[in-house]
Amino acid sequence: MSRAAICSGLDELLEEAGKINPEGSLNLNDSIVSAIYGKAEEIAEGVVTSRGKPPVDWDKKLDDIFTSRVFGFPSMLLLLAVVFWITVAGANVPSEMLATGLFWIQGQLTELLIWLDAPAWVNGFFVEGIYRCLAWVVSVMLPPMAIFFPCFTLLEDMGYLPRIAFNLDNFFKKAGAHGKQSLTMSTGFGCNAAGVIACRIIESPRERLIAMLTNNFVPCNGRFPTLIALAGLLVMGTTTFLGSALIVVGIVVFGIVTTLAVSWLLSKTLLKGVPSSFTLELPPYRKPQVGRIITRSIFDRTLFVLRRAVFVAMPAGAVVWLSANIHIGGVSILTYCANWLNPFGQLLGMDGYILMAFVLGLPANEIVVPILIMSYMATGSMLELDSLETLRQLFASHGWTWLTAVCMMLFSLLHYPCGTTLWTISKESGSLKWTVLAALIPLIIAITVCFAVARLASLLGWV
């Protein structure tokens, strides 16, 4: 039989299958898989015997809670809240200690340069620009990462993450995406670039692209310090760390909802197709292996992300210091650009300096707040902030309200991926078109959401 005849016959067969099962409405794949597993279970019960079987099946009892329709999502959100609460409450003191030590070193460096009779610009560029940005990134990022990653790795090592994929599988299928996308999304909590690479586990090119384009909507570790700090400003004086943790959980949930909504929109427009099904075998719960958790969380994740942030922070600190200290017509380049962006920033509930911080923070999200602080300082260098109250006073002196903090949190969650993630998308997709869309789609959504929130708050007279 010729190749053309085979293709023609196959097309006719697919056409007939489409008539019987329009748009996969009969869920034939699921029915076949369920029948296979049902038959396998029947055979196993008939021929397999188990000696010394434990009287209580703890795996089944735990799964009755963690994967149940009633308790699955509440338990998931509760665990997430606990992890964030531990991170927020635990990171505050070591952050202050690190900042004290690193900024003490800065003073010593300045004393050394004065003793060497170095020009003032040398101290400004190398110490107040590069070193101070580096010190801020390390003191702000390291403690939350050193707490968050071990907690996250603990859940992963115990076998809980596949339960999250199980709970979310139905939602992703309804959004026209693949159930494995929830696993890539979980990886994105650590680093979006790693989340994009994890999309390789999805066989379908269409669904893999959907997962890559939407991975940015879960906050990576680089954005958590910004979100945690802004959440702390919102609840300051009214509640405790638990309030901050609940706000961050709300932001994460909003990111997941956005992921599902954008996945659905892409599956109905640019990436049309029928979602493929997959079979997820839940692994047994495991006793945590402390050595492996420490290795993976500290060496493979914490230090990896911190090293990348440090390498990015140093040149970024130099660029920011130069833009803040090179003046044209008596106005610094940074201020000139911020003033130009300010009308647009006001429409989004923010200001021009905040938008400039996001523009200059493209290399790494973790340097957005340090850039903003440096931008607000008329001297062109960052303030040595030693508490959240100092940060609140600085922002309040520049006209911040609760709406500014909320809009900046939303923009931080939804805006374009960092440079490393965009580069990874380019390598994984092999397409400039999808890389550009990976930046434009989140940016448009971030602008739309912030504009809507700012206008709604204004119309209701809340600010």
C-alpha positions as MATLAB code, in Angstrom:
seq = 'MSRAAICSGLDELLEEAGKINPEGSLNLNDSIVSAIYGKAEEIAEGVVTSRGKPPVDWDKKLDDIFTSRVFGFPSMLLLLAVVFWITVAGANVPSEMLATGLFWIQGQLTELLIWLDAPAWVNGFFVEGIYRCLAWVVSVMLPPMAIFFPCFTLLEDMGYLPRIAFNLDNFFKKAGAHGKQSLTMSTGFGCNAAGVIACRIIESPRERLIAMLTNNFVPCNGRFPTLIALAGLLVMGTTTFLGSALIVVGIVVFGIVTTLAVSWLLSKTLLKGVPSSFTLELPPYRKPQVGRIITRSIFDRTLFVLRRAVFVAMPAGAVVWLSANIHIGGVSILTYCANWLNPFGQLLGMDGYILMAFVLGLPANEIVVPILIMSYMATGSMLELDSLETLRQLFASHGWTWLTAVCMMLFSLLHYPCGTTLWTISKESGSLKWTVLAALIPLIIAITVCFAVARLASLLGWV';
ca = [
       0.000    0.000    0.000;
       1.374    3.424   -0.911;
       2.210    6.099    1.687;
      -0.504    8.399    0.286;
      -3.123    5.671    0.667;
      -2.067    5.030    4.282;
      -2.301    8.746    5.123;
      -5.686    9.006    3.440;
      -6.967    6.018    5.401;
      -5.620    7.465    8.630;
      -7.312   10.800    7.988;
     -10.622    9.042    7.395;
     -10.166    7.080   10.598;
      -9.407   10.239   12.598;
     -12.408   11.956   11.046;
     -14.699    9.111   12.087;
     -13.173    9.151   15.601;
     -13.809   12.897   15.779;
     -17.501   12.351   14.958;
     -17.869    9.728   17.660;
     -15.830   11.690   20.226;
     -16.155   15.413   19.434;
     -13.397   17.455   21.160;
     -12.609   14.508   23.399;
     -15.910   14.871   25.214;
     -16.144   11.147   25.979;
     -12.738   11.130   27.740;
     -11.758    7.938   25.919;
      -8.163    8.082   27.158;
      -9.260    8.284   30.771;
     -11.757    5.477   30.266;
      -9.121    3.203   28.721;
      -6.583    3.943   31.464;
      -9.185    3.434   34.191;
     -10.198    0.099   32.647;
      -6.559   -1.060   32.477;
      -5.884   -0.131   36.105;
      -9.173   -1.645   37.239;
      -8.311   -4.933   35.549;
      -4.776   -4.845   36.979;
      -6.154   -4.303   40.473;
      -8.573   -7.197   40.019;
      -5.764   -9.513   38.904;
      -3.470   -8.355   41.728;
      -6.103   -9.029   44.381;
      -6.504  -12.554   43.064;
      -2.867  -13.597   42.859;
      -0.800  -11.376   45.194;
      -0.432  -12.112   48.892;
       1.391   -9.920   51.382;
       3.088  -11.180   54.506;
       3.491   -8.949   57.481;
       1.187   -6.323   56.086;
       0.949   -3.351   58.524;
      -2.402   -3.115   60.312;
      -2.839    0.535   59.308;
      -2.261    1.767   55.753;
      -0.957    5.260   56.589;
      -0.399    6.138   52.924;
      -4.076    5.610   52.200;
      -5.173    7.483   55.308;
      -2.977   10.487   54.451;
      -4.125   10.444   50.842;
      -7.731   10.400   52.026;
      -6.943   13.873   53.444;
      -4.373   15.386   51.071;
      -6.093   14.303   47.839;
      -9.710   14.465   48.950;
     -12.110   16.835   47.257;
     -13.073   18.348   50.605;
      -9.726   18.597   52.423;
      -7.227   18.515   49.527;
      -7.127   22.234   48.757;
      -7.533   23.527   52.343;
      -4.652   21.308   53.481;
      -2.559   22.482   50.526;
      -3.165   26.153   51.337;
      -2.570   25.528   55.037;
       0.805   23.894   54.362;
       1.724   26.766   52.032;
       0.751   29.313   54.712;
       2.824   27.489   57.329;
       5.881   27.453   55.049;
       5.554   31.196   54.356;
       4.918   31.969   58.020;
       8.081   30.119   59.024;
       9.969   31.950   56.264;
       8.668   35.415   57.171;
       8.980   35.014   60.928;
      12.342   33.292   60.786;
      14.096   35.490   58.241;
      13.694   38.826   59.983;
      16.378   38.515   62.670;
      19.129   36.909   60.524;
      18.425   39.502   57.800;
      19.081   42.319   60.254;
      22.227   40.617   61.550;
      23.554   40.093   58.031;
      22.752   43.686   57.066;
      24.543   44.979   60.178;
      27.640   42.952   59.422;
      27.778   43.685   55.699;
      27.190   47.413   56.119;
      29.865   47.499   58.835;
      32.245   46.123   56.198;
      31.077   48.900   53.887;
      32.139   51.475   56.460;
      35.544   49.836   56.718;
      35.941   49.894   52.934;
      35.112   53.590   52.888;
      37.653   54.234   55.659;
      40.251   52.317   53.657;
      39.634   54.361   50.508;
      39.828   57.607   52.497;
      43.141   56.426   53.991;
      44.378   55.646   50.470;
      43.271   59.166   49.421;
      41.153   57.711   46.599;
      38.878   60.025   44.608;
      35.310   60.352   45.868;
      33.870   58.719   42.770;
      35.835   55.527   43.482;
      34.079   55.158   46.832;
      30.750   56.075   45.254;
      31.016   53.684   42.325;
      32.601   50.654   43.985;
      31.347   50.911   47.565;
      28.053   52.839   47.482;
      27.094   51.414   44.090;
      28.382   47.880   43.576;
      29.078   46.742   47.142;
      25.971   48.259   48.718;
      23.673   46.676   46.113;
      25.459   43.370   46.654;
      25.127   43.652   50.444;
      21.428   44.392   50.177;
      20.763   41.427   47.900;
      22.657   39.031   50.173;
      21.128   40.282   53.426;
      17.598   40.278   52.020;
      17.733   37.084   49.961;
      19.886   34.642   51.883;
      17.822   34.170   55.106;
      14.436   33.622   53.349;
      16.047   31.236   50.875;
      17.852   29.344   53.630;
      14.454   28.765   55.288;
      12.079   28.454   52.325;
      14.075   25.994   50.231;
      14.594   23.393   53.007;
      10.859   23.575   53.854;
       9.948   23.173   50.195;
      12.478   20.358   49.708;
      11.124   18.621   52.812;
       7.627   18.500   51.279;
       9.143   17.322   48.020;
      11.231   14.604   49.701;
       8.234   13.323   51.664;
       6.325   12.820   48.405;
       3.777   15.613   48.833;
       4.380   17.500   45.562;
       2.806   14.750   43.361;
      -0.325   15.158   45.527;
      -0.431   18.822   44.501;
      -0.220   17.731   40.847;
      -3.049   15.262   41.482;
      -5.249   17.960   43.043;
      -4.630   20.443   40.230;
      -4.696   17.992   37.321;
      -8.412   18.418   36.650;
      -8.104   22.222   36.601;
      -5.255   22.167   34.106;
      -7.127   19.704   31.902;
     -10.160   22.009   31.865;
      -7.804   24.871   30.944;
      -6.655   22.897   27.905;
      -3.227   22.251   29.441;
      -1.381   19.205   30.736;
      -1.632   17.936   34.304;
       2.164   17.780   34.559;
       2.143   21.573   34.308;
       1.430   21.694   38.026;
       4.794   19.988   38.655;
       6.632   22.506   36.479;
       4.735   25.252   38.286;
       5.937   23.895   41.630;
       9.510   23.979   40.358;
       8.932   27.595   39.315;
       8.409   28.548   42.951;
      12.131   28.094   43.386;
      13.273   29.562   40.076;
      11.244   30.248   36.929;
      14.206   29.343   34.719;
      14.309   25.927   36.403;
      10.532   25.686   35.975;
      10.880   26.297   32.231;
      13.516   23.570   31.962;
      11.201   21.243   33.927;
       8.628   21.642   31.118;
      10.638   19.010   29.232;
       8.616   16.372   31.116;
       5.555   17.354   29.019;
       5.588   15.365   25.785;
       3.125   17.473   23.776;
       4.894   20.491   22.158;
       1.676   22.532   22.373;
       1.151   21.895   26.074;
       4.871   22.325   26.770;
       4.723   25.803   25.266;
       1.669   26.685   27.364;
       3.544   25.602   30.494;
       6.634   27.617   29.505;
       4.654   30.777   28.741;
       2.738   30.671   32.041;
       5.457   29.534   34.462;
       6.250   33.174   35.221;
       2.927   33.620   37.042;
       4.133   31.713   40.094;
       6.500   33.897   42.133;
      10.086   32.687   42.090;
      12.480   33.025   44.996;
      13.787   36.297   43.579;
      10.363   37.896   43.958;
       9.516   36.504   47.395;
      11.663   39.066   49.289;
       9.789   41.882   47.496;
       6.388   40.311   48.164;
       7.218   39.543   51.786;
       8.535   43.054   52.445;
       5.490   44.722   50.852;
       3.123   42.377   52.706;
       4.892   43.387   55.913;
       4.319   47.062   55.100;
       0.596   46.411   54.530;
       0.053   44.753   57.915;
       2.514   46.808   59.934;
       1.061   47.881   63.268;
      -2.128   45.874   62.824;
      -1.207   42.216   63.003;
       1.689   39.781   63.112;
       3.802   37.669   60.780;
       0.743   35.497   60.163;
      -0.917   38.418   58.369;
       2.069   38.784   56.044;
       2.064   35.048   55.364;
      -1.652   35.060   54.511;
      -1.184   37.990   52.093;
       1.663   36.166   50.349;
      -0.487   33.016   50.137;
      -3.250   35.125   48.571;
      -0.788   36.441   45.997;
       0.375   32.896   45.221;
      -3.224   31.713   44.790;
      -3.893   34.672   42.479;
      -0.830   33.639   40.466;
      -2.164   30.077   40.145;
      -5.584   31.361   39.029;
      -3.847   33.596   36.459;
      -1.830   30.599   35.257;
      -5.030   28.622   34.648;
      -6.803   31.548   32.977;
      -3.910   32.332   30.607;
      -3.445   28.610   29.849;
      -7.112   28.392   28.893;
      -6.850   31.523   26.740;
      -3.747   30.234   24.934;
      -5.338   26.812   24.357;
      -8.309   28.522   22.699;
      -6.318   30.959   20.552;
      -2.596   30.713   19.727;
      -2.130   27.105   20.852;
      -5.376   25.340   19.997;
      -5.644   21.625   20.565;
      -7.095   18.802   22.614;
      -5.393   18.258   25.984;
      -3.606   14.939   26.264;
      -4.130   12.772   29.305;
      -1.503   11.188   31.508;
      -1.415    8.691   34.288;
       0.022    9.902   37.573;
       1.094    7.188   40.000;
       1.326    8.651   43.473;
       4.560    7.553   45.169;
       4.443    6.313   48.772;
       5.139    8.827   51.536;
       8.785    8.683   52.527;
      10.716    9.346   55.684;
      12.656   12.613   55.108;
      16.340   12.135   54.391;
      18.033   15.022   56.174;
      21.320   14.775   54.274;
      19.641   14.856   50.889;
      17.371   17.735   51.912;
      20.333   19.829   53.057;
      22.312   19.043   49.903;
      19.486   19.822   47.500;
      18.113   22.872   49.299;
      21.352   24.555   50.338;
      23.873   23.638   47.674;
      21.670   22.959   44.617;
      19.122   25.712   45.178;
      19.999   28.353   47.776;
      23.627   28.873   46.825;
      22.885   28.480   43.110;
      20.227   31.204   43.141;
      22.284   33.420   45.445;
      25.380   33.126   43.234;
      23.350   34.107   40.185;
      21.827   37.055   42.051;
      25.237   38.217   43.233;
      26.701   38.132   39.731;
      23.726   40.114   38.455;
      23.603   42.548   41.378;
      27.166   43.801   40.935;
      26.825   45.176   37.379;
      23.268   46.295   38.142;
      24.522   48.261   41.144;
      27.099   49.923   38.925;
      24.530   50.844   36.262;
      22.081   52.183   38.824;
      24.762   54.268   40.565;
      25.919   55.728   37.243;
      22.360   56.532   36.138;
      21.691   58.176   39.504;
      24.895   60.229   39.510;
      25.328   61.287   35.882;
      23.390   64.500   35.426;
      22.078   66.121   32.271;
      20.875   69.685   32.723;
      21.030   69.297   36.496;
      18.827   66.183   36.509;
      20.130   62.628   36.850;
      19.426   60.133   34.085;
      17.473   57.988   36.542;
      15.284   60.878   37.656;
      14.774   62.024   34.057;
      13.543   58.572   33.000;
      11.419   58.216   36.158;
       9.753   61.584   35.545;
       9.015   60.540   31.968;
       7.406   57.285   33.166;
       5.615   58.869   36.127;
       2.255   59.711   34.435;
       1.952   56.135   33.200;
       3.035   54.778   36.596;
       0.355   56.876   38.337;
      -2.299   55.280   36.102;
      -1.121   51.885   37.360;
      -1.232   52.928   41.030;
       2.562   53.328   41.250;
       5.086   55.985   40.164;
       7.889   56.432   37.654;
      10.632   55.317   40.070;
       8.881   51.996   40.685;
       8.569   51.346   36.954;
      12.246   52.266   36.468;
      13.142   49.785   39.235;
      11.359   47.020   37.318;
      13.029   48.076   34.049;
      16.512   48.079   35.600;
      15.629   44.914   37.521;
      15.191   42.867   34.338;
      18.443   40.927   34.979;
      17.097   39.652   38.327;
      13.892   40.345   40.233;
      15.653   40.364   43.592;
      17.297   43.738   42.929;
      14.048   45.649   42.251;
      13.616   46.893   45.832;
      17.307   47.855   46.272;
      17.127   49.839   43.017;
      13.950   51.545   44.179;
      15.520   52.489   47.494;
      18.593   53.865   45.762;
      16.374   55.764   43.334;
      14.448   57.431   46.150;
      17.682   58.675   47.724;
      18.664   62.095   46.413;
      22.328   61.312   47.110;
      22.343   58.588   44.476;
      23.102   55.735   46.828;
      21.051   53.347   48.919;
      19.974   54.068   52.458;
      21.253   51.649   55.055;
      17.876   50.276   56.069;
      17.911   48.340   59.298;
      14.197   47.633   59.763;
      10.855   47.410   58.018;
       9.774   50.596   59.788;
      12.643   52.517   58.144;
      11.537   51.178   54.775;
       7.952   52.224   55.496;
       9.055   55.751   56.407;
      11.104   56.051   53.228;
       8.223   54.905   51.022;
       5.660   57.024   52.896;
       7.817   60.117   52.342;
       7.456   59.483   48.601;
       3.666   59.385   48.688;
       3.071   55.668   49.091;
      -0.362   54.413   50.165;
      -1.674   50.889   50.679;
      -2.709   50.958   47.011;
       0.893   51.569   45.934;
       2.021   48.479   47.852;
      -0.810   46.342   46.459;
      -0.204   47.436   42.848;
       3.548   46.871   43.177;
       2.904   43.375   44.552;
       0.589   42.598   41.618;
       3.051   44.031   39.099;
       5.896   42.064   40.687;
       3.831   38.868   40.448;
       2.603   39.327   36.879;
       5.237   41.277   34.924;
       7.740   39.829   32.439;
      10.192   37.077   33.472;
      13.750   37.937   34.458;
      16.538   37.906   31.879;
      17.706   34.407   32.823;
      14.218   32.952   32.388;
      13.735   34.682   29.020;
      17.079   33.339   27.851;
      16.031   29.848   29.012;
      12.704   30.119   27.152;
      14.616   31.143   24.035;
      16.886   28.091   24.317;
      14.055   25.671   25.130;
      11.579   26.900   22.495;
      14.189   27.739   19.860;
      11.943   30.578   18.769;
      12.297   34.355   19.021;
       8.540   34.683   18.529;
       7.662   32.660   21.663;
      10.385   34.415   23.662;
       8.942   37.816   22.792;
       5.435   36.596   23.623;
       6.733   35.202   26.938;
       7.683   38.775   27.848;
       4.731   40.621   26.303;
       1.861   38.451   27.570;
       2.719   38.852   31.302;
       3.526   42.550   30.820;
       0.146   43.262   29.210;
      -1.644   41.323   31.948;
       0.314   43.150   34.678;
      -0.537   46.550   33.192;
      -4.213   45.631   32.748;
      -4.644   44.254   36.271;
      -2.836   47.158   37.984;
      -4.752   49.728   35.943;
      -8.081   48.060   36.820;
      -7.244   47.843   40.544;
      -6.024   51.455   40.685;
      -9.053   52.833   38.837;
     -11.493   50.746   40.890;
      -9.951   51.918   44.168;
     -10.096   55.503   42.962;
     -13.722   55.248   41.823;
     -14.780   53.722   45.149;
     -12.937   56.462   47.054;
     -10.646   54.047   48.902;
      -7.557   56.247   48.354;
];
